[in-house]
């Protein structure tokens, strides 16, 4: 068992037990709803955490880059969706990858389909990215003529197979309650089902894939889709706690930071933990910007919040915590404190080489 003495620098601490619980909770929902869980591995990007998924029977995964797909394929993952519109400059790497693993790519433009079909020897399953209101990527769900023409074009070549429609309801992150998350989910799902209805008259063997952590966490029953791709739920974070996706006791990852300066006169403790460890993402909590939440002990799960103490400012390497009068007396230089990040996916990415799964 790791102790605080083993942790020298800024690190991500992950509770294997809480990870297991988070996976089994969503996996149970998936099983009851007869939905395939294809978790997004971009959150953790960690082979050890991947093994925890595998131990629970997960075989199909999602990633968001070719490099991640290569990393997990090398670790024996044999069914991978790269859920970002395909980069046609990388078709030769994708062809190589598709020879090692069952690969699915995402398209949203005719030119990408043309490039894939013109690339000799690349036989691949394709999903059409549909935008249901998030406004990042995807064909507008209302543009059913174009969606249908893309599906037709994919199906006309023996090289490409139309696998289905893929959407991401990332606008659930704008919600401020689980009620609002459900409202955004329902309206997005309705747009997606309208698009599906147009394809149903012509195609009968395709899937609907969605999956953001807020929706998948708050919905009691998963309906209307075949595949779910949440990623963040494996760790959760302070943003998810604030928008109503989870409770603090479900958070399984925390950033451990050494205390490097203390200023009782201004209620501030400075840690080695800045934008390069947390990213500069913040949320408003009680009308103030918050870059992370202080917990009692970075090695004690379930994590416990320290009231009134939060990360208020970040520079590249420094993090400034606001700390209340009663608590500040307890800090010493060299202490190791724990901060729940706003967005665990970004901290996990930044701290990949300093992650302890305990
Ligand atoms: C296309 C796609 N699918 C699934 C996910 C997973 O969503 P979440 O991070 O809410 O778990 C993401 C996350 O950004 C995504 O971009």
mmCIF file with all atom_site columns, C-alpha atoms and ligand atoms in Angstrom, residues 26 38-43 62-64 82-85 106 129 134 136-137 166-170 172-173 209-217 228-234 237 240 245 343 345, ligand 1:
data_model
loop_
_atom_site.group_PDB
_atom_site.id
_atom_site.type_symbol
_atom_site.label_atom_id
_atom_site.label_alt_id
_atom_site.label_comp_id
_atom_site.label_asym_id
_atom_site.label_entity_id
_atom_site.label_seq_id
_atom_site.pdbx_PDB_ins_code
_atom_site.Cartn_x
_atom_site.Cartn_y
_atom_site.Cartn_z
_atom_site.occupancy
_atom_site.B_iso_or_equiv
_atom_site.pdbx_formal_charge
_atom_site.auth_seq_id
_atom_site.auth_comp_id
_atom_site.auth_asym_id
_atom_site.auth_atom_id
_atom_site.pdbx_PDB_model_num
ATOM   1  C CA . UNK A 1 26  ? -22.989 1.827  -15.278 1.00 0.00 ? 26  UNK A CA 1
ATOM   2  C CA . UNK A 1 38  ? -18.243 0.944  -25.021 1.00 0.00 ? 38  UNK A CA 1
ATOM   3  C CA . UNK A 1 39  ? -16.449 3.182  -22.486 1.00 0.00 ? 39  UNK A CA 1
ATOM   4  C CA . UNK A 1 40  ? -14.357 6.101  -23.668 1.00 0.00 ? 40  UNK A CA 1
ATOM   5  C CA . UNK A 1 41  ? -10.773 5.473  -22.609 1.00 0.00 ? 41  UNK A CA 1
ATOM   6  C CA . UNK A 1 42  ? -9.635  9.047  -23.228 1.00 0.00 ? 42  UNK A CA 1
ATOM   7  C CA . UNK A 1 43  ? -10.498 9.849  -19.609 1.00 0.00 ? 43  UNK A CA 1
ATOM   8  C CA . UNK A 1 62  ? -13.747 4.174  -27.539 1.00 0.00 ? 62  UNK A CA 1
ATOM   9  C CA . UNK A 1 63  ? -10.748 6.460  -27.936 1.00 0.00 ? 63  UNK A CA 1
ATOM   10 C CA . UNK A 1 64  ? -10.258 9.907  -29.432 1.00 0.00 ? 64  UNK A CA 1
ATOM   11 C CA . UNK A 1 82  ? -12.028 6.319  -32.765 1.00 0.00 ? 82  UNK A CA 1
ATOM   12 C CA . UNK A 1 83  ? -14.845 8.747  -31.944 1.00 0.00 ? 83  UNK A CA 1
ATOM   13 C CA . UNK A 1 84  ? -13.605 11.884 -33.652 1.00 0.00 ? 84  UNK A CA 1
ATOM   14 C CA . UNK A 1 85  ? -14.111 12.771 -37.331 1.00 0.00 ? 85  UNK A CA 1
ATOM   15 C CA . UNK A 1 106 ? -16.365 8.334  -37.689 1.00 0.00 ? 106 UNK A CA 1
ATOM   16 C CA . UNK A 1 129 ? -21.424 11.741 -36.693 1.00 0.00 ? 129 UNK A CA 1
ATOM   17 C CA . UNK A 1 134 ? -24.024 20.486 -29.005 1.00 0.00 ? 134 UNK A CA 1
ATOM   18 C CA . UNK A 1 136 ? -19.115 20.858 -32.078 1.00 0.00 ? 136 UNK A CA 1
ATOM   19 C CA . UNK A 1 137 ? -18.969 18.351 -34.941 1.00 0.00 ? 137 UNK A CA 1
ATOM   20 C CA . UNK A 1 166 ? -22.915 8.382  -33.510 1.00 0.00 ? 166 UNK A CA 1
ATOM   21 C CA . UNK A 1 167 ? -23.695 11.476 -31.437 1.00 0.00 ? 167 UNK A CA 1
ATOM   22 C CA . UNK A 1 168 ? -22.280 13.171 -28.353 1.00 0.00 ? 168 UNK A CA 1
ATOM   23 C CA . UNK A 1 169 ? -24.598 15.316 -26.222 1.00 0.00 ? 169 UNK A CA 1
ATOM   24 C CA . UNK A 1 170 ? -21.755 17.433 -24.791 1.00 0.00 ? 170 UNK A CA 1
ATOM   25 C CA . UNK A 1 172 ? -25.308 18.335 -20.944 1.00 0.00 ? 172 UNK A CA 1
ATOM   26 C CA . UNK A 1 173 ? -22.219 19.927 -19.352 1.00 0.00 ? 173 UNK A CA 1
ATOM   27 C CA . UNK A 1 209 ? -24.320 5.230  -30.304 1.00 0.00 ? 209 UNK A CA 1
ATOM   28 C CA . UNK A 1 210 ? -24.356 8.048  -27.754 1.00 0.00 ? 210 UNK A CA 1
ATOM   29 C CA . UNK A 1 211 ? -22.826 8.577  -24.365 1.00 0.00 ? 211 UNK A CA 1
ATOM   30 C CA . UNK A 1 212 ? -21.846 11.510 -22.226 1.00 0.00 ? 212 UNK A CA 1
ATOM   31 C CA . UNK A 1 213 ? -21.228 10.922 -18.537 1.00 0.00 ? 213 UNK A CA 1
ATOM   32 C CA . UNK A 1 214 ? -23.897 13.349 -17.248 1.00 0.00 ? 214 UNK A CA 1
ATOM   33 C CA . UNK A 1 215 ? -26.758 11.667 -19.177 1.00 0.00 ? 215 UNK A CA 1
ATOM   34 C CA . UNK A 1 216 ? -25.555 8.132  -18.578 1.00 0.00 ? 216 UNK A CA 1
ATOM   35 C CA . UNK A 1 217 ? -25.180 8.833  -14.857 1.00 0.00 ? 217 UNK A CA 1
ATOM   36 C CA . UNK A 1 228 ? -23.148 3.999  -24.720 1.00 0.00 ? 228 UNK A CA 1
ATOM   37 C CA . UNK A 1 229 ? -19.723 5.652  -24.705 1.00 0.00 ? 229 UNK A CA 1
ATOM   38 C CA . UNK A 1 230 ? -19.293 7.520  -21.409 1.00 0.00 ? 230 UNK A CA 1
ATOM   39 C CA . UNK A 1 231 ? -15.708 8.011  -20.249 1.00 0.00 ? 231 UNK A CA 1
ATOM   40 C CA . UNK A 1 232 ? -15.513 10.488 -17.417 1.00 0.00 ? 232 UNK A CA 1
ATOM   41 C CA . UNK A 1 233 ? -17.685 8.351  -15.075 1.00 0.00 ? 233 UNK A CA 1
ATOM   42 C CA . UNK A 1 234 ? -14.698 6.138  -14.321 1.00 0.00 ? 234 UNK A CA 1
ATOM   43 C CA . UNK A 1 237 ? -14.600 15.176 -10.973 1.00 0.00 ? 237 UNK A CA 1
ATOM   44 C CA . UNK A 1 240 ? -19.653 16.400 -12.444 1.00 0.00 ? 240 UNK A CA 1
ATOM   45 C CA . UNK A 1 245 ? -23.957 13.724 -12.267 1.00 0.00 ? 245 UNK A CA 1
ATOM   46 C CA . UNK A 1 343 ? -12.030 18.044 -15.297 1.00 0.00 ? 343 UNK A CA 1
ATOM   47 C CA . UNK A 1 345 ? -9.858  13.787 -18.138 1.00 0.00 ? 345 UNK A CA 1
HETATM 48 C C1 . LIG B 2 .   ? -17.451 11.681 -29.133 1.00 0.00 ? 1   LIG B C1 1
HETATM 49 C C2 . LIG B 2 .   ? -17.420 11.484 -27.661 1.00 0.00 ? 1   LIG B C2 1
HETATM 50 N N1 . LIG B 2 .   ? -17.990 10.384 -27.145 1.00 0.00 ? 1   LIG B N1 1
HETATM 51 C C3 . LIG B 2 .   ? -17.998 10.147 -25.815 1.00 0.00 ? 1   LIG B C3 1
HETATM 52 C C4 . LIG B 2 .   ? -17.413 11.027 -24.933 1.00 0.00 ? 1   LIG B C4 1
HETATM 53 C C5 . LIG B 2 .   ? -17.445 10.724 -23.452 1.00 0.00 ? 1   LIG B C5 1
HETATM 54 O O1 . LIG B 2 .   ? -18.187 11.684 -22.739 1.00 0.00 ? 1   LIG B O1 1
HETATM 55 P P1 . LIG B 2 .   ? -17.858 12.036 -21.233 1.00 0.00 ? 1   LIG B P1 1
HETATM 56 O O2 . LIG B 2 .   ? -16.537 12.720 -21.219 1.00 0.00 ? 1   LIG B O2 1
HETATM 57 O O3 . LIG B 2 .   ? -18.979 12.942 -20.824 1.00 0.00 ? 1   LIG B O3 1
HETATM 58 O O4 . LIG B 2 .   ? -17.832 10.774 -20.493 1.00 0.00 ? 1   LIG B O4 1
HETATM 59 C C6 . LIG B 2 .   ? -16.801 12.188 -25.428 1.00 0.00 ? 1   LIG B C6 1
HETATM 60 C C7 . LIG B 2 .   ? -16.172 13.142 -24.551 1.00 0.00 ? 1   LIG B C7 1
HETATM 61 O O5 . LIG B 2 .   ? -15.770 14.219 -24.901 1.00 0.00 ? 1   LIG B O5 1
HETATM 62 C C8 . LIG B 2 .   ? -16.801 12.420 -26.816 1.00 0.00 ? 1   LIG B C8 1
HETATM 63 O O6 . LIG B 2 .   ? -16.230 13.498 -27.370 1.00 0.00 ? 1   LIG B O6 1
#
